PDB file of C-alpha atoms in Angstrom:
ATOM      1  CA  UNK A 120      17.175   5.699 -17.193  1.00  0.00           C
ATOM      2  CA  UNK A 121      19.258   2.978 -17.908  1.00  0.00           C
ATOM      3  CA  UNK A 122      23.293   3.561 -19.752  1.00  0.00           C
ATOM      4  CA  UNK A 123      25.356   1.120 -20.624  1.00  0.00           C
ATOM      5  CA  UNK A 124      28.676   1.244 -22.312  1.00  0.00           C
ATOM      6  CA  UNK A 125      31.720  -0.270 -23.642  1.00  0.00           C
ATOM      7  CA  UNK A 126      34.463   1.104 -25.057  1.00  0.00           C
ATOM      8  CA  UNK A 127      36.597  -2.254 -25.285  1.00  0.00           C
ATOM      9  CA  UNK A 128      34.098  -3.179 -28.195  1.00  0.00           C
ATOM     10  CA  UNK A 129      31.484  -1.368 -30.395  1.00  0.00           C
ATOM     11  CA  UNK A 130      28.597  -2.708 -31.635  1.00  0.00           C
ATOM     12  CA  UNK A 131      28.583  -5.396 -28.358  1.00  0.00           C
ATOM     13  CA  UNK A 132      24.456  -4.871 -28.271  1.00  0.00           C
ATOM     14  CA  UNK A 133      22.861  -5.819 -30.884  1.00  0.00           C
ATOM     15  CA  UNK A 134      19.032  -4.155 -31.063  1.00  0.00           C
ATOM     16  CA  UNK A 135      17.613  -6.817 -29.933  1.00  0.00           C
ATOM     17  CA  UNK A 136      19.749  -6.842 -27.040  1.00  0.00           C
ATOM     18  CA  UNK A 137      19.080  -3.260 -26.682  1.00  0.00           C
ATOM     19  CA  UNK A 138      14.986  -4.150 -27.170  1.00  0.00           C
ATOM     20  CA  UNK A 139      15.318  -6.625 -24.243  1.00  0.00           C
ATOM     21  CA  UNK A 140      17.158  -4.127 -22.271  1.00  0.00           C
ATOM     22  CA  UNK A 141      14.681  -0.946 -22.783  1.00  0.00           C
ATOM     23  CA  UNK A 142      11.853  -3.964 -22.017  1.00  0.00           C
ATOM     24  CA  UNK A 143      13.410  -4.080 -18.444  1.00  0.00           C
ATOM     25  CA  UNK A 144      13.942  -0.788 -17.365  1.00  0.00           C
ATOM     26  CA  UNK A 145      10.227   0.039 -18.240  1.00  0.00           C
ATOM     27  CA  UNK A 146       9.439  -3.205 -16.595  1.00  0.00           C
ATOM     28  CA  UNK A 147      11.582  -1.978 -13.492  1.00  0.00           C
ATOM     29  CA  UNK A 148      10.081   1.960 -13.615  1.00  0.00           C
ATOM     30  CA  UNK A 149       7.054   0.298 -13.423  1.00  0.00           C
ATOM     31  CA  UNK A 150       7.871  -1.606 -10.287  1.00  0.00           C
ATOM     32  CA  UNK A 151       9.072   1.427  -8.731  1.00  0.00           C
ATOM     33  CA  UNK A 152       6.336   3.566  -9.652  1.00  0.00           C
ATOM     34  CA  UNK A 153       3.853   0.811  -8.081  1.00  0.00           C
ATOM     35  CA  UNK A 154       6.440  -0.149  -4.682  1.00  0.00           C
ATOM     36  CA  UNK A 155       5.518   4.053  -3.860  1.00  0.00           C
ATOM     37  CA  UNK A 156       1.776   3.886  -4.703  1.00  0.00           C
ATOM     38  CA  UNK A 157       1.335   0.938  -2.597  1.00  0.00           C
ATOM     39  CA  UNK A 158       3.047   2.882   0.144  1.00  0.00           C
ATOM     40  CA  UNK A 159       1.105   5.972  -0.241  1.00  0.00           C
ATOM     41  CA  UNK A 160      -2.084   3.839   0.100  1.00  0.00           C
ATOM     42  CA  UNK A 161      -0.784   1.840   3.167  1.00  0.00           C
ATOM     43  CA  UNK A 162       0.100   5.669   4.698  1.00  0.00           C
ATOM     44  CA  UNK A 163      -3.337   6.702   3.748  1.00  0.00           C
ATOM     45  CA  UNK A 164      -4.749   3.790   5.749  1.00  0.00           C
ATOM     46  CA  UNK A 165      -3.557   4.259   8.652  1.00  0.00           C
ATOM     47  CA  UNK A 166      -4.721   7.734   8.979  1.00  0.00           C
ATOM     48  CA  UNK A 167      -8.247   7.157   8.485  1.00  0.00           C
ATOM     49  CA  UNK A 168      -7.710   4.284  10.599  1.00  0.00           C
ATOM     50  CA  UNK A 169      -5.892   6.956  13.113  1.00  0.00           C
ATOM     51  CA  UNK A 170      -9.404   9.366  12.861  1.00  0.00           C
ATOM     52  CA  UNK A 171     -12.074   6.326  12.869  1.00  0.00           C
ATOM     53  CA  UNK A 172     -10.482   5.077  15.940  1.00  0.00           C
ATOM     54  CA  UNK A 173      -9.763   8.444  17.548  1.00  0.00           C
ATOM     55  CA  UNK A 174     -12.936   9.591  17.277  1.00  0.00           C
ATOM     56  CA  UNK A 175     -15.602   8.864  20.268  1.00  0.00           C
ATOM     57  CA  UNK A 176     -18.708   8.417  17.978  1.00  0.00           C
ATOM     58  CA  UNK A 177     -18.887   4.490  18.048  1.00  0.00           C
ATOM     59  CA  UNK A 178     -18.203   2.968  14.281  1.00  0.00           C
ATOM     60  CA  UNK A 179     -18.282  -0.109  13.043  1.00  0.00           C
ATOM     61  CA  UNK A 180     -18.725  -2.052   9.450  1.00  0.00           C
ATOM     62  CA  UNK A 181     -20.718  -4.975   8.200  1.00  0.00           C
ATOM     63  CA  UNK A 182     -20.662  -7.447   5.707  1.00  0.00           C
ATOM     64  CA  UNK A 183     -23.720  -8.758   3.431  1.00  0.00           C
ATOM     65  CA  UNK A 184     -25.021 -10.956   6.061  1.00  0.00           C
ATOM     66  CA  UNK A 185     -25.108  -8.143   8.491  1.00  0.00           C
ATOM     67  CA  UNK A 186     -21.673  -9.711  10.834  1.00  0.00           C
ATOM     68  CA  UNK A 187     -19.673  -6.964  11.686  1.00  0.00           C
ATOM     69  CA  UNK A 188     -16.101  -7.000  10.383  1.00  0.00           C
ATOM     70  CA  UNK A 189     -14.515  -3.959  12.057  1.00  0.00           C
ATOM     71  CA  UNK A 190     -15.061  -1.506  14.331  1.00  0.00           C
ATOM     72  CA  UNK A 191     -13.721   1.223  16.490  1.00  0.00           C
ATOM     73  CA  UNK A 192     -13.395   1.251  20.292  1.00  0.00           C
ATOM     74  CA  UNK A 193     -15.621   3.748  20.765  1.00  0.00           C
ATOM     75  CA  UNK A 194     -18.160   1.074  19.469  1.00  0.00           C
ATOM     76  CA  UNK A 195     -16.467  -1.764  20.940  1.00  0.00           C
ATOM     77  CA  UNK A 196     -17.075   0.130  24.481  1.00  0.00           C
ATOM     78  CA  UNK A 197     -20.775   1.444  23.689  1.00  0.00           C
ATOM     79  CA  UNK A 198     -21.856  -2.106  22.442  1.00  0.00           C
ATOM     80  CA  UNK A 199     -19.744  -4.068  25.334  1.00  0.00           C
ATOM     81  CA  UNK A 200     -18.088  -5.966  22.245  1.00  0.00           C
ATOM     82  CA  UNK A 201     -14.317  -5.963  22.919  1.00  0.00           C
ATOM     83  CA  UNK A 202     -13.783  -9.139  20.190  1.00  0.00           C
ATOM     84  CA  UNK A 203     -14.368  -6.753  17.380  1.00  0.00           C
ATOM     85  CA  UNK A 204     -11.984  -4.973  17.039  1.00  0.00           C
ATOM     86  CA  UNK A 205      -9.786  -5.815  14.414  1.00  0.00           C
ATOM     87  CA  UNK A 206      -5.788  -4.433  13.757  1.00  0.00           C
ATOM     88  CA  UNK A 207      -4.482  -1.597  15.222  1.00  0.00           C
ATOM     89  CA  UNK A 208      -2.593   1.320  14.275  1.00  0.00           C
ATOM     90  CA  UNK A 209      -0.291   3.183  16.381  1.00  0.00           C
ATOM     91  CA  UNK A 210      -1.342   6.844  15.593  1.00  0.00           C
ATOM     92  CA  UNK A 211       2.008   8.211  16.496  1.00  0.00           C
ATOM     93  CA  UNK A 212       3.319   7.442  13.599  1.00  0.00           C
ATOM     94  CA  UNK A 213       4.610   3.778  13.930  1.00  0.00           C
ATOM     95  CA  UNK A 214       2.543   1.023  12.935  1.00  0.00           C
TER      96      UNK A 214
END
């Protein structure tokens, strides 16, 4: 919510002013509303990242041409393929 006054002057915003104004604070809600669902996903993220590298059944993705593009250590140590694994999270909360 956005409130603006002036009590030096009436009339100081014209509608259009007032247009322009209501324009950006939807424009900024908006922002806001996307800044926290791009956090929740990035928190979601790293938790499945947390229980695919946690657990000890080896997992690993592939692309079209069959190259893998991530995997967990479990794999990494099963296949004796240390080079990939891709970023880390630190499951203790920081990452």
């Amino acid at each position: 919510m956005l409130y603006l006054e002036n009590n030096l002057a009436s009339h100081v915003f014209t509608p259009a002013r007032i247009s322009v104004l209501e324009l950006l604070a939807s424009q900024a809600a908006i922002s806001l509303e996307n800044a926290r669902l791009y956090n929740d996903l990035q928190e979601r993220e790293a938790r499945i990242r947390c229980l695919v590298d946690s657990n000890i059944i080896g997992i690993f993705i592939w692309n079209f041409q069959g190259r893998i593009i991530d995997a967990n250590q479990a794999f990494s140590i099963l296949s004796d393929m240390p080079g990939k694994i891709s970023s880390r999270v630190d499951c203790d909360g920081r990452s």
